């Protein structure tokens, strides 16, 4: 029977040899954490390597994603089918499953994409939240797993980690266990060049259990993990390790962090650890023991399937866990909602319209889990009957994230990845900057999260330029695979909610106003016009001189200008463009038809022009912001910055 | 003699009445923190209201910027000339000094713009760093002040606060004192809906002193502040307050946070606090006592001036504290450096070229203070002879910020605001997302910071899409008042450093490669060609068919394509565009001349197209990225994504 050390050394050599073959990568962490990972994967982690998507598996998050060879080695050794030895040999090559950092969707067994530090641990908080929520609603028969994280010093230095651990402590997510690679080394050298704090005390201050163990002592690790799984609090286990463990000359130094060890040191390590096997060769007995570990959850998996098969609400659970949403009833719901609201044609802020849409959606869609970053009353994300999710109330669906935008967005990624939850949450649009790294990661992974971002321009008024986005829309539109919706009235808001909910592989942003807007779509929503991204809201009624393209709050200005120009016999069409990404996806013919071919174009958006030349050309006119905003009543700000129907009319009249 | 309570109530009523007059704002915090602020401003803060820019004043940072009426009241009461009672009456109106959140540069006495939570406390860390640095180098005769912060629960929930306090603890900035408005209320209601941690323990874990006092007990506050100023560690004073203190029906509730109290509650508060005076009327005795407090630092100010006048290096200190940089010797330095390097024409990564420029600049410019977020060896920000800044070495000029990008950028803002330091620092370009809120604030304030952001495209290779920026350049270019430099070779790098150093009122970003690039500017830098943002690097040598516009690493591809096309007798010009913001600032004539009028345009940048239509038009061609990158050797990635000289040639050949 192979020893613990044999099993751990298999990880070490696969990792160092793969990095060497790639001539690129990070051997130090997998070598240092091999003992910890071996104890976790052979003794604790509930998984079935033959069923990577079993919903009740434990989630394992390698927050320190640069140590990707650790997880690739583990996936290979435990028998994940796709992770062949050839894949390890092709580490970091184009097309290989073994990308430089572990990528969700690229390879099974990777629960979330990691690499940007702090994201993994924060995403894991969302996974643990989803688990607690489903367990509360469906019982431990169907949902009874843990979330394990391996985190590095860098993960814990990032500010997002504080947001995440204080949120996890507040929510008392006791099935979240963080294994900290406490190796006292950073890229710049000894960790002490930049860090003097007491991590254990910090975690305790956030309501966690926190202990330190020798990360190379399998018995101590086993005892610590055994204690953690019965802890009534979330747990930190500081695993004191030596980076690059086993390399006789380089272990314990930053040199093992981000470069191959080199052939000479690898040979020396083989000698030191008594591992005579060639690169990529794992002795059969060791391999068999590892593969058996990969199957130790198979029995639990089978039992779970049996319980599911006998569950009275089996189909509902299966739909929920896949977060499948039938578009037909959703369309009907939105259609009815829009028909209803069009009868009253209210002047609402789009944040209020969003709240009204949620009043209809939340009761119908059990998967929706709302929240906000301490702006509940401002972002209208909490609907009637929603109660706070938390200890003793994990069945509830509203999360008070606190002023923790970054961890909020990362946790939303985690919930979406976990399955069974479709998370939406809100803050002010300008604070999208605070959550941007998590949003980017969500876009890269293609997860469905919905960000309700209100107070979306100078229209928020007196709070001034710190709170007034001007570049934020452009900066979000620049991210691949993010849908940026900026609807203009209650009907477009509801349509955009429908589109966001159905966008299974994209995060969405809803950019919404603080200020009230006039109602536009009096016909309701017999078809979802926002689905094409932009459309002619109001054709020209006179000989057509120009095309006005507007989004959100500026659509009413364009409509007003159209009326004013009509009084002078001048025709303009008004194009509403609630989602430029969806418009971009249309055919050129459709785009050209909407944009009126060669007609002069004027775009109106209370934001910077950046990005708009795509639609209006460098010769097109733009009525918007040229720089940061100012503090004052919003109507005065619009006048001050020249974003008015009069300015639009003057622009049209000034055309040759 | 007015009592402490009289003085504090003057703040309370000015604040609540101004908010009421504006019908907008946040009365609860100024009312709650009035006692704390009164003790601070009358007993401890070293300042001279008649000399807001005295370099040796204590810095006061209202991190909880929404409570702006607190600082406006204090500025008015202590006699800052511009802060008249009319300004308070005009709170939150366009053009008033009393903007919704306090804005640096908009009104004297506001040391930094605050409002986005967590920024103030983190910026203050930079101010304290600058103070420690100058004191170490110039002695306490010239530099001997403290940094005081008022922070809210929201400030302390933001992740950036953890980065900031752990950095401050590590650096042992014992002249930094944070007064936490510990009022147990958040916007969503009781703080306990989202927070259960022990803040004092958290600060202690980061190496701070931390105590809790009754925030309405002036004696307890005085004792705590007196202890803090002699502490050998940075200090947190948790001031347990009641939000909206004095309002008989609303105090202690979230309702006082962000809305006027209403006439009725204001009347009730007048009665409860026994303040019979009309709105905006401060009884003369109280006013006189406050104005005397505003002058209590005048003597120290005069003594400081006397010491400065007698200082042997007075002129050097004055230049340094203003961070004045003479452009002529700087130009000569850069010119000589470029001439030297052009002789060897080395193929260097632009991150290496940046390091080479810094080797020349750092010894010449004492104000430069470098650093990195634990990527020193990767971003080439540390030059020969630089040593780590820290306890017992505050005279040094290199900061190991740790993996704390966000606090790093905020601290850089603080250093720049403090004066005497021109901060530069580095991380990977993709991690600009982690520091973006601080960068935005720097742009809004117009402070000079220089961000060395390397590994700026798929050219970083194997680390893959988590680390490969594609949208980051666009997202930075979208921010008003940020100069985004993407130089192509050692000469452009040096020119861009010159421009960044001279950009007194803008943050700059240097986007630099990991991979080596061929040398282009063989003439050196007789004039700084980058200053116009874009220029014709190589005119067409054959009948001109198109214009190639490239930045950074893609300039060499354009140059190669030019050569390949020339072999077929086809002419193209190559425009290098190291800074599109500076190009935008040129005349239309210059822009048109460089861009070749109506000639077809092809832009080449290993990033998304977003924003490029401004220069090439919707019909222009773009060779770059369409989405996220991939993991692999960089040359293969360039080929995989079709960013090659062959692709450029094919695009030119495909033109009609």
Short mmCIF file of N, CA and C in Angstrom, two decimals, chain A residues 24 26 92-94 99-101 103 113 116-117 119 157-159 162-163 170 186-188 192-198 201-202 205 374-376 400 402-405 430 433-434 436-437 440 443-444 462-463 465-468 470-471 474-475 477-478 480 610-611 613-614 617-618 628 631-633 636-637, chain B residues 24 26 92-94 99-101 103 113 115-117 119 157-159 162-163 170 186-188 192-198 201-202 205 374-376 400 402-405 430 433-434 436-437 440 443-444 462-463 465-468 470-471 474-475 477-478 480 610-611 613-614 617-618 628 631-633 636-637:
data_model
loop_
_atom_site.label_atom_id
_atom_site.label_comp_id
_atom_site.label_asym_id
_atom_site.label_seq_id
_atom_site.Cartn_x
_atom_site.Cartn_y
_atom_site.Cartn_z
N UNK A 24 7.22 26.88 -18.35
CA UNK A 24 6.39 27.99 -17.87
C UNK A 24 5.45 27.44 -16.82
N UNK A 26 4.08 27.37 -12.40
CA UNK A 26 4.30 27.62 -10.98
C UNK A 26 4.40 26.31 -10.22
N UNK A 92 -0.29 24.22 -20.55
CA UNK A 92 -0.10 25.61 -21.01
C UNK A 92 0.08 25.73 -22.53
N UNK A 93 -0.33 24.71 -23.29
CA UNK A 93 -0.27 24.83 -24.74
C UNK A 93 -1.67 25.14 -25.26
N UNK A 94 -1.74 25.80 -26.39
CA UNK A 94 -3.04 26.17 -26.96
C UNK A 94 -3.87 24.91 -27.18
N UNK A 99 -4.85 24.64 -19.13
CA UNK A 99 -4.51 26.06 -19.34
C UNK A 99 -3.66 26.57 -18.18
N UNK A 100 -3.03 27.69 -18.39
CA UNK A 100 -2.12 28.26 -17.40
C UNK A 100 -2.76 28.40 -16.03
N UNK A 101 -3.97 28.88 -16.00
CA UNK A 101 -4.76 28.91 -14.78
C UNK A 101 -6.01 28.07 -15.02
N UNK A 103 -9.52 26.84 -15.73
CA UNK A 103 -10.63 27.56 -16.34
C UNK A 103 -11.91 26.73 -16.28
N UNK A 113 -13.07 29.44 -12.44
CA UNK A 113 -11.82 29.96 -12.97
C UNK A 113 -11.12 30.78 -11.89
N UNK A 116 -6.79 35.44 -10.83
CA UNK A 116 -6.83 36.76 -10.19
C UNK A 116 -7.05 36.55 -8.68
N UNK A 117 -6.14 37.01 -7.89
CA UNK A 117 -6.13 36.61 -6.48
C UNK A 117 -7.35 37.12 -5.73
N UNK A 119 -10.30 35.94 -5.84
CA UNK A 119 -11.58 35.58 -6.46
C UNK A 119 -12.06 34.21 -6.00
N UNK A 157 -4.29 38.68 1.03
CA UNK A 157 -3.90 40.09 1.07
C UNK A 157 -4.87 40.96 0.27
N UNK A 158 -5.50 40.39 -0.74
CA UNK A 158 -6.47 41.15 -1.53
C UNK A 158 -7.64 41.57 -0.64
N UNK A 159 -8.08 42.79 -0.83
CA UNK A 159 -9.19 43.30 -0.04
C UNK A 159 -10.46 42.47 -0.16
N UNK A 162 -11.25 40.07 2.59
CA UNK A 162 -11.86 40.54 3.84
C UNK A 162 -13.37 40.63 3.69
N UNK A 163 -13.80 41.15 2.55
CA UNK A 163 -15.25 41.20 2.32
C UNK A 163 -15.84 39.80 2.37
N UNK A 170 -20.43 36.41 8.96
CA UNK A 170 -21.76 36.93 9.30
C UNK A 170 -22.84 35.91 8.98
N UNK A 186 6.33 35.35 -0.65
CA UNK A 186 5.60 36.05 -1.70
C UNK A 186 6.53 36.24 -2.88
N UNK A 187 6.01 36.80 -3.95
CA UNK A 187 6.84 36.94 -5.15
C UNK A 187 8.03 37.84 -4.87
N UNK A 188 7.82 38.88 -4.08
CA UNK A 188 8.92 39.80 -3.78
C UNK A 188 9.90 39.24 -2.76
N UNK A 192 7.25 38.68 4.81
CA UNK A 192 7.42 39.76 5.78
C UNK A 192 7.84 41.09 5.16
N UNK A 193 8.21 41.11 3.89
CA UNK A 193 8.51 42.41 3.28
C UNK A 193 7.23 43.24 3.15
N UNK A 194 6.08 42.58 3.17
CA UNK A 194 4.84 43.33 2.94
C UNK A 194 3.73 43.02 3.92
N UNK A 195 3.92 42.06 4.80
CA UNK A 195 2.80 41.62 5.64
C UNK A 195 3.30 41.35 7.05
N UNK A 196 2.64 41.96 8.02
CA UNK A 196 3.02 41.71 9.42
C UNK A 196 1.82 41.33 10.27
N UNK A 197 0.68 41.14 9.64
CA UNK A 197 -0.54 40.91 10.42
C UNK A 197 -0.67 39.49 10.94
N UNK A 198 -1.67 39.30 11.76
CA UNK A 198 -1.97 37.99 12.33
C UNK A 198 -3.23 37.47 11.65
N UNK A 201 -5.94 35.72 13.77
CA UNK A 201 -6.73 36.67 14.56
C UNK A 201 -7.74 37.39 13.67
N UNK A 202 -7.31 37.72 12.46
CA UNK A 202 -8.23 38.39 11.53
C UNK A 202 -9.44 37.51 11.24
N UNK A 205 -11.67 37.39 14.19
CA UNK A 205 -12.43 38.64 14.32
C UNK A 205 -13.64 38.64 13.40
N UNK A 374 -25.91 47.00 0.62
CA UNK A 374 -26.38 48.03 1.56
C UNK A 374 -27.04 49.21 0.85
N UNK A 375 -27.80 48.92 -0.19
CA UNK A 375 -28.56 49.97 -0.87
C UNK A 375 -29.94 49.46 -1.24
N UNK A 376 -30.48 48.63 -0.38
CA UNK A 376 -31.73 47.95 -0.72
C UNK A 376 -32.83 48.92 -1.15
N UNK A 400 -28.41 40.52 2.40
CA UNK A 400 -27.82 41.81 2.76
C UNK A 400 -26.30 41.65 2.70
N UNK A 402 -24.04 43.81 2.66
CA UNK A 402 -23.21 44.86 3.27
C UNK A 402 -22.49 45.65 2.18
N UNK A 403 -21.67 46.59 2.61
CA UNK A 403 -20.95 47.42 1.64
C UNK A 403 -19.74 46.63 1.14
N UNK A 404 -20.04 45.59 0.41
CA UNK A 404 -19.02 44.63 -0.03
C UNK A 404 -19.33 44.26 -1.48
N UNK A 405 -19.22 45.23 -2.37
CA UNK A 405 -19.60 45.01 -3.76
C UNK A 405 -18.77 43.91 -4.42
N UNK A 430 -21.89 53.45 -10.68
CA UNK A 430 -20.50 53.91 -10.61
C UNK A 430 -19.66 52.92 -9.80
N UNK A 433 -17.17 49.68 -10.66
CA UNK A 433 -15.71 49.62 -10.59
C UNK A 433 -15.23 48.78 -9.41
N UNK A 434 -15.97 48.79 -8.35
CA UNK A 434 -15.55 48.04 -7.16
C UNK A 434 -15.71 46.52 -7.36
N UNK A 436 -15.63 45.00 -10.50
CA UNK A 436 -15.27 44.70 -11.88
C UNK A 436 -14.44 43.42 -12.06
N UNK A 437 -13.46 43.16 -11.20
CA UNK A 437 -12.70 41.92 -11.45
C UNK A 437 -13.58 40.66 -11.38
N UNK A 440 -15.72 40.57 -14.60
CA UNK A 440 -14.90 40.09 -15.72
C UNK A 440 -14.75 38.57 -15.67
N UNK A 443 -17.83 36.96 -16.82
CA UNK A 443 -17.95 37.03 -18.28
C UNK A 443 -17.06 35.98 -18.95
N UNK A 444 -15.86 35.84 -18.42
CA UNK A 444 -14.94 34.84 -18.96
C UNK A 444 -15.49 33.43 -18.79
N UNK A 462 -27.53 65.49 -6.90
CA UNK A 462 -26.71 66.20 -5.92
C UNK A 462 -25.53 65.41 -5.39
N UNK A 463 -25.53 64.10 -5.46
CA UNK A 463 -24.40 63.35 -4.91
C UNK A 463 -23.10 63.65 -5.65
N UNK A 465 -20.01 64.19 -8.73
CA UNK A 465 -19.20 63.42 -9.68
C UNK A 465 -18.63 62.12 -9.13
N UNK A 466 -18.45 62.03 -7.82
CA UNK A 466 -17.96 60.74 -7.28
C UNK A 466 -18.98 59.63 -7.52
N UNK A 467 -20.23 60.02 -7.61
CA UNK A 467 -21.30 59.02 -7.72
C UNK A 467 -21.91 58.97 -9.12
N UNK A 468 -21.52 59.92 -9.97
CA UNK A 468 -22.11 59.98 -11.30
C UNK A 468 -21.25 59.24 -12.31
N UNK A 470 -19.81 58.35 -15.74
CA UNK A 470 -19.79 58.92 -17.10
C UNK A 470 -19.09 57.94 -18.05
N UNK A 471 -18.08 57.27 -17.55
CA UNK A 471 -17.33 56.31 -18.35
C UNK A 471 -17.75 54.87 -18.06
N UNK A 474 -19.34 52.70 -20.93
CA UNK A 474 -18.33 52.31 -21.92
C UNK A 474 -17.43 51.23 -21.36
N UNK A 475 -17.04 51.39 -20.12
CA UNK A 475 -16.09 50.42 -19.57
C UNK A 475 -16.72 49.04 -19.43
N UNK A 477 -19.31 47.99 -21.46
CA UNK A 477 -19.53 47.51 -22.83
C UNK A 477 -18.25 46.95 -23.44
N UNK A 478 -17.12 47.42 -22.95
CA UNK A 478 -15.85 46.94 -23.50
C UNK A 478 -15.56 45.50 -23.10
N UNK A 480 -15.86 41.70 -23.05
CA UNK A 480 -16.54 40.67 -23.85
C UNK A 480 -17.55 39.90 -23.01
N UNK A 610 -17.11 57.70 -25.82
CA UNK A 610 -16.22 56.57 -26.08
C UNK A 610 -17.01 55.29 -26.44
N UNK A 611 -16.76 54.76 -27.61
CA UNK A 611 -17.45 53.55 -28.08
C UNK A 611 -18.61 53.83 -29.03
N UNK A 613 -18.73 55.83 -31.63
CA UNK A 613 -18.39 56.01 -33.05
C UNK A 613 -18.66 54.74 -33.86
N UNK A 614 -18.68 53.61 -33.18
CA UNK A 614 -19.05 52.36 -33.86
C UNK A 614 -20.39 52.50 -34.57
N UNK A 617 -20.30 56.83 -36.33
CA UNK A 617 -19.15 57.25 -37.12
C UNK A 617 -18.49 58.48 -36.52
N UNK A 618 -17.23 58.70 -36.88
CA UNK A 618 -16.53 59.88 -36.34
C UNK A 618 -17.22 61.19 -36.72
N UNK A 628 -16.16 64.53 -16.23
CA UNK A 628 -16.90 64.19 -15.02
C UNK A 628 -18.06 65.16 -14.80
N UNK A 631 -22.19 68.44 -8.90
CA UNK A 631 -23.22 68.29 -7.87
C UNK A 631 -24.30 69.33 -8.06
N UNK A 632 -25.54 68.91 -8.14
CA UNK A 632 -26.66 69.85 -8.27
C UNK A 632 -27.93 69.09 -8.57
N UNK A 633 -29.06 69.78 -8.54
CA UNK A 633 -30.32 69.13 -8.92
C UNK A 633 -30.21 68.63 -10.36
N UNK A 636 -31.08 70.67 -13.49
CA UNK A 636 -30.10 71.73 -13.75
C UNK A 636 -28.80 71.18 -14.34
N UNK A 637 -28.44 70.00 -13.89
CA UNK A 637 -27.22 69.38 -14.45
C UNK A 637 -27.40 69.05 -15.92
N UNK B 24 -31.67 67.63 0.21
CA UNK B 24 -30.85 66.52 -0.25
C UNK B 24 -29.60 66.48 0.62
N UNK B 26 -27.02 64.25 3.74
CA UNK B 26 -26.85 63.25 4.79
C UNK B 26 -26.62 63.92 6.14
N UNK B 92 -24.91 71.69 -2.21
CA UNK B 92 -25.34 70.77 -3.27
C UNK B 92 -25.96 71.47 -4.48
N UNK B 93 -25.68 72.80 -4.64
CA UNK B 93 -26.16 73.48 -5.84
C UNK B 93 -24.99 73.62 -6.82
N UNK B 94 -25.31 73.69 -8.08
CA UNK B 94 -24.26 73.81 -9.10
C UNK B 94 -23.41 75.04 -8.84
N UNK B 99 -20.18 70.98 -2.62
CA UNK B 99 -20.68 69.87 -3.45
C UNK B 99 -21.21 68.74 -2.57
N UNK B 100 -21.97 67.87 -3.17
CA UNK B 100 -22.60 66.77 -2.44
C UNK B 100 -21.61 65.96 -1.61
N UNK B 101 -20.49 65.65 -2.20
CA UNK B 101 -19.40 65.02 -1.47
C UNK B 101 -18.20 65.96 -1.55
N UNK B 103 -14.94 67.71 -2.44
CA UNK B 103 -14.11 67.51 -3.63
C UNK B 103 -12.80 68.28 -3.50
N UNK B 113 -10.84 64.02 -2.28
CA UNK B 113 -12.23 63.77 -2.62
C UNK B 113 -12.66 62.44 -2.01
N UNK B 115 -16.24 59.86 -0.81
CA UNK B 115 -17.62 59.50 -1.14
C UNK B 115 -17.66 58.01 -1.47
N UNK B 116 -16.91 57.59 -2.47
CA UNK B 116 -16.77 56.16 -2.71
C UNK B 116 -16.12 55.53 -1.47
N UNK B 117 -16.81 54.64 -0.83
CA UNK B 117 -16.38 54.20 0.49
C UNK B 117 -15.05 53.47 0.46
N UNK B 119 -12.17 54.78 0.18
CA UNK B 119 -11.09 55.52 -0.47
C UNK B 119 -10.38 56.46 0.50
N UNK B 157 -16.21 48.22 5.80
CA UNK B 157 -16.68 46.99 5.18
C UNK B 157 -16.05 46.78 3.81
N UNK B 158 -15.69 47.87 3.15
CA UNK B 158 -15.05 47.74 1.84
C UNK B 158 -13.72 47.00 1.97
N UNK B 159 -13.46 46.13 1.04
CA UNK B 159 -12.22 45.38 1.07
C UNK B 159 -10.98 46.23 1.06
N UNK B 162 -9.22 46.82 4.33
CA UNK B 162 -8.33 45.79 4.87
C UNK B 162 -6.94 45.93 4.28
N UNK B 163 -6.88 46.14 2.97
CA UNK B 163 -5.58 46.35 2.35
C UNK B 163 -4.88 47.54 2.99
N UNK B 170 1.66 47.18 8.76
CA UNK B 170 2.98 46.68 8.36
C UNK B 170 4.01 47.80 8.37
N UNK B 186 -26.54 50.99 9.33
CA UNK B 186 -26.19 51.05 7.91
C UNK B 186 -27.43 51.45 7.13
N UNK B 187 -27.28 51.62 5.83
CA UNK B 187 -28.43 52.08 5.04
C UNK B 187 -29.57 51.06 5.12
N UNK B 188 -29.22 49.80 5.10
CA UNK B 188 -30.27 48.77 5.16
C UNK B 188 -30.86 48.59 6.55
N UNK B 192 -26.15 45.16 12.07
CA UNK B 192 -26.13 43.72 12.31
C UNK B 192 -26.82 42.92 11.21
N UNK B 193 -27.54 43.56 10.30
CA UNK B 193 -28.10 42.78 9.19
C UNK B 193 -27.00 42.26 8.28
N UNK B 194 -25.83 42.89 8.33
CA UNK B 194 -24.77 42.49 7.39
C UNK B 194 -23.40 42.32 8.02
N UNK B 195 -23.25 42.63 9.27
CA UNK B 195 -21.91 42.63 9.86
C UNK B 195 -21.96 42.05 11.26
N UNK B 196 -21.11 41.08 11.52
CA UNK B 196 -21.05 40.49 12.86
C UNK B 196 -19.63 40.44 13.40
N UNK B 197 -18.70 41.05 12.69
CA UNK B 197 -17.30 40.92 13.08
C UNK B 197 -16.92 41.83 14.22
N UNK B 198 -15.71 41.63 14.68
CA UNK B 198 -15.15 42.43 15.76
C UNK B 198 -14.09 43.35 15.15
N UNK B 201 -10.74 43.89 17.02
CA UNK B 201 -9.85 42.73 16.90
C UNK B 201 -9.21 42.70 15.51
N UNK B 202 -10.00 43.07 14.51
CA UNK B 202 -9.44 43.10 13.16
C UNK B 202 -8.29 44.10 13.06
N UNK B 205 -5.31 42.76 14.82
CA UNK B 205 -4.66 41.72 14.02
C UNK B 205 -3.75 42.33 12.96
N UNK B 374 3.62 43.36 -5.18
CA UNK B 374 4.24 42.04 -5.12
C UNK B 374 4.58 41.49 -6.50
N UNK B 375 5.02 42.37 -7.39
CA UNK B 375 5.46 41.92 -8.71
C UNK B 375 6.72 42.67 -9.12
N UNK B 376 7.57 42.93 -8.16
CA UNK B 376 8.71 43.79 -8.40
C UNK B 376 9.57 43.31 -9.57
N UNK B 400 7.08 48.02 -0.94
CA UNK B 400 6.50 46.68 -1.19
C UNK B 400 5.05 46.73 -0.72
N UNK B 402 2.68 44.74 -1.28
CA UNK B 402 1.98 43.48 -1.14
C UNK B 402 0.92 43.35 -2.22
N UNK B 403 0.17 42.25 -2.16
CA UNK B 403 -0.86 42.02 -3.18
C UNK B 403 -2.09 42.86 -2.80
N UNK B 404 -1.92 44.15 -2.90
CA UNK B 404 -2.94 45.10 -2.44
C UNK B 404 -3.02 46.22 -3.46
N UNK B 405 -3.47 45.89 -4.67
CA UNK B 405 -3.48 46.86 -5.76
C UNK B 405 -4.35 48.08 -5.43
N UNK B 430 -3.98 43.80 -16.46
CA UNK B 430 -5.33 43.26 -16.25
C UNK B 430 -5.82 43.57 -14.84
N UNK B 433 -8.16 46.54 -13.06
CA UNK B 433 -9.54 46.42 -12.55
C UNK B 433 -9.59 46.44 -11.03
N UNK B 434 -8.56 45.90 -10.40
CA UNK B 434 -8.57 45.85 -8.93
C UNK B 434 -8.35 47.23 -8.31
N UNK B 436 -9.18 50.20 -9.95
CA UNK B 436 -9.88 51.19 -10.76
C UNK B 436 -10.61 52.28 -9.96
N UNK B 437 -11.29 51.94 -8.88
CA UNK B 437 -11.98 53.04 -8.17
C UNK B 437 -11.01 54.12 -7.69
N UNK B 440 -9.90 56.15 -10.78
CA UNK B 440 -10.95 57.09 -11.18
C UNK B 440 -10.93 58.32 -10.27
N UNK B 443 -8.18 60.56 -11.18
CA UNK B 443 -8.48 61.31 -12.41
C UNK B 443 -9.43 62.46 -12.11
N UNK B 444 -10.42 62.19 -11.27
CA UNK B 444 -11.37 63.24 -10.90
C UNK B 444 -10.66 64.36 -10.14
N UNK B 462 1.43 32.19 -21.63
CA UNK B 462 0.86 31.00 -21.00
C UNK B 462 -0.05 31.25 -19.81
N UNK B 463 0.05 32.39 -19.17
CA UNK B 463 -0.82 32.61 -18.01
C UNK B 463 -2.30 32.66 -18.39
N UNK B 465 -6.17 33.61 -20.23
CA UNK B 465 -7.14 34.70 -20.32
C UNK B 465 -7.42 35.43 -19.02
N UNK B 466 -7.21 34.79 -17.88
CA UNK B 466 -7.40 35.53 -16.63
C UNK B 466 -6.40 36.67 -16.49
N UNK B 467 -5.27 36.50 -17.13
CA UNK B 467 -4.20 37.48 -16.99
C UNK B 467 -4.00 38.34 -18.24
N UNK B 468 -4.71 37.98 -19.31
CA UNK B 468 -4.51 38.70 -20.57
C UNK B 468 -5.56 39.80 -20.71
N UNK B 470 -7.84 42.29 -22.53
CA UNK B 470 -8.28 42.56 -23.91
C UNK B 470 -9.12 43.84 -23.92
N UNK B 471 -9.90 44.03 -22.87
CA UNK B 471 -10.76 45.21 -22.77
C UNK B 471 -10.16 46.29 -21.88
N UNK B 474 -9.26 49.80 -23.41
CA UNK B 474 -10.48 50.57 -23.70
C UNK B 474 -11.09 51.10 -22.41
N UNK B 475 -11.12 50.26 -21.40
CA UNK B 475 -11.79 50.67 -20.17
C UNK B 475 -11.03 51.81 -19.49
N UNK B 477 -9.03 54.02 -21.27
CA UNK B 477 -9.17 55.19 -22.15
C UNK B 477 -10.52 55.87 -21.95
N UNK B 478 -11.50 55.11 -21.50
CA UNK B 478 -12.83 55.69 -21.31
C UNK B 478 -12.87 56.66 -20.13
N UNK B 480 -12.23 59.82 -18.10
CA UNK B 480 -11.72 61.17 -18.38
C UNK B 480 -10.45 61.44 -17.58
N UNK B 610 -13.21 48.10 -29.35
CA UNK B 610 -14.04 49.12 -28.68
C UNK B 610 -13.27 50.43 -28.49
N UNK B 611 -13.80 51.51 -29.07
CA UNK B 611 -13.18 52.83 -28.98
C UNK B 611 -12.36 53.22 -30.20
N UNK B 613 -13.14 52.98 -33.38
CA UNK B 613 -13.89 53.58 -34.50
C UNK B 613 -13.74 55.09 -34.52
N UNK B 614 -13.44 55.69 -33.39
CA UNK B 614 -13.17 57.13 -33.35
C UNK B 614 -12.09 57.52 -34.35
N UNK B 617 -13.07 54.87 -38.06
CA UNK B 617 -14.44 54.84 -38.60
C UNK B 617 -15.00 53.43 -38.62
N UNK B 618 -16.34 53.33 -38.67
CA UNK B 618 -16.96 51.99 -38.69
C UNK B 618 -16.51 51.16 -39.89
N UNK B 628 -11.99 37.08 -25.24
CA UNK B 628 -10.91 36.77 -24.32
C UNK B 628 -9.82 35.94 -24.99
N UNK B 631 -4.50 30.35 -23.29
CA UNK B 631 -3.21 30.02 -22.69
C UNK B 631 -2.32 29.33 -23.71
N UNK B 632 -1.12 29.85 -23.90
CA UNK B 632 -0.18 29.22 -24.82
C UNK B 632 1.02 30.13 -25.01
N UNK B 633 2.04 29.63 -25.68
CA UNK B 633 3.19 30.49 -25.98
C UNK B 633 2.73 31.69 -26.82
N UNK B 636 2.49 31.76 -30.66
CA UNK B 636 1.39 30.93 -31.17
C UNK B 636 0.05 31.61 -30.96
N UNK B 637 -0.08 32.32 -29.87
CA UNK B 637 -1.34 33.03 -29.63
C UNK B 637 -1.55 34.13 -30.66
#
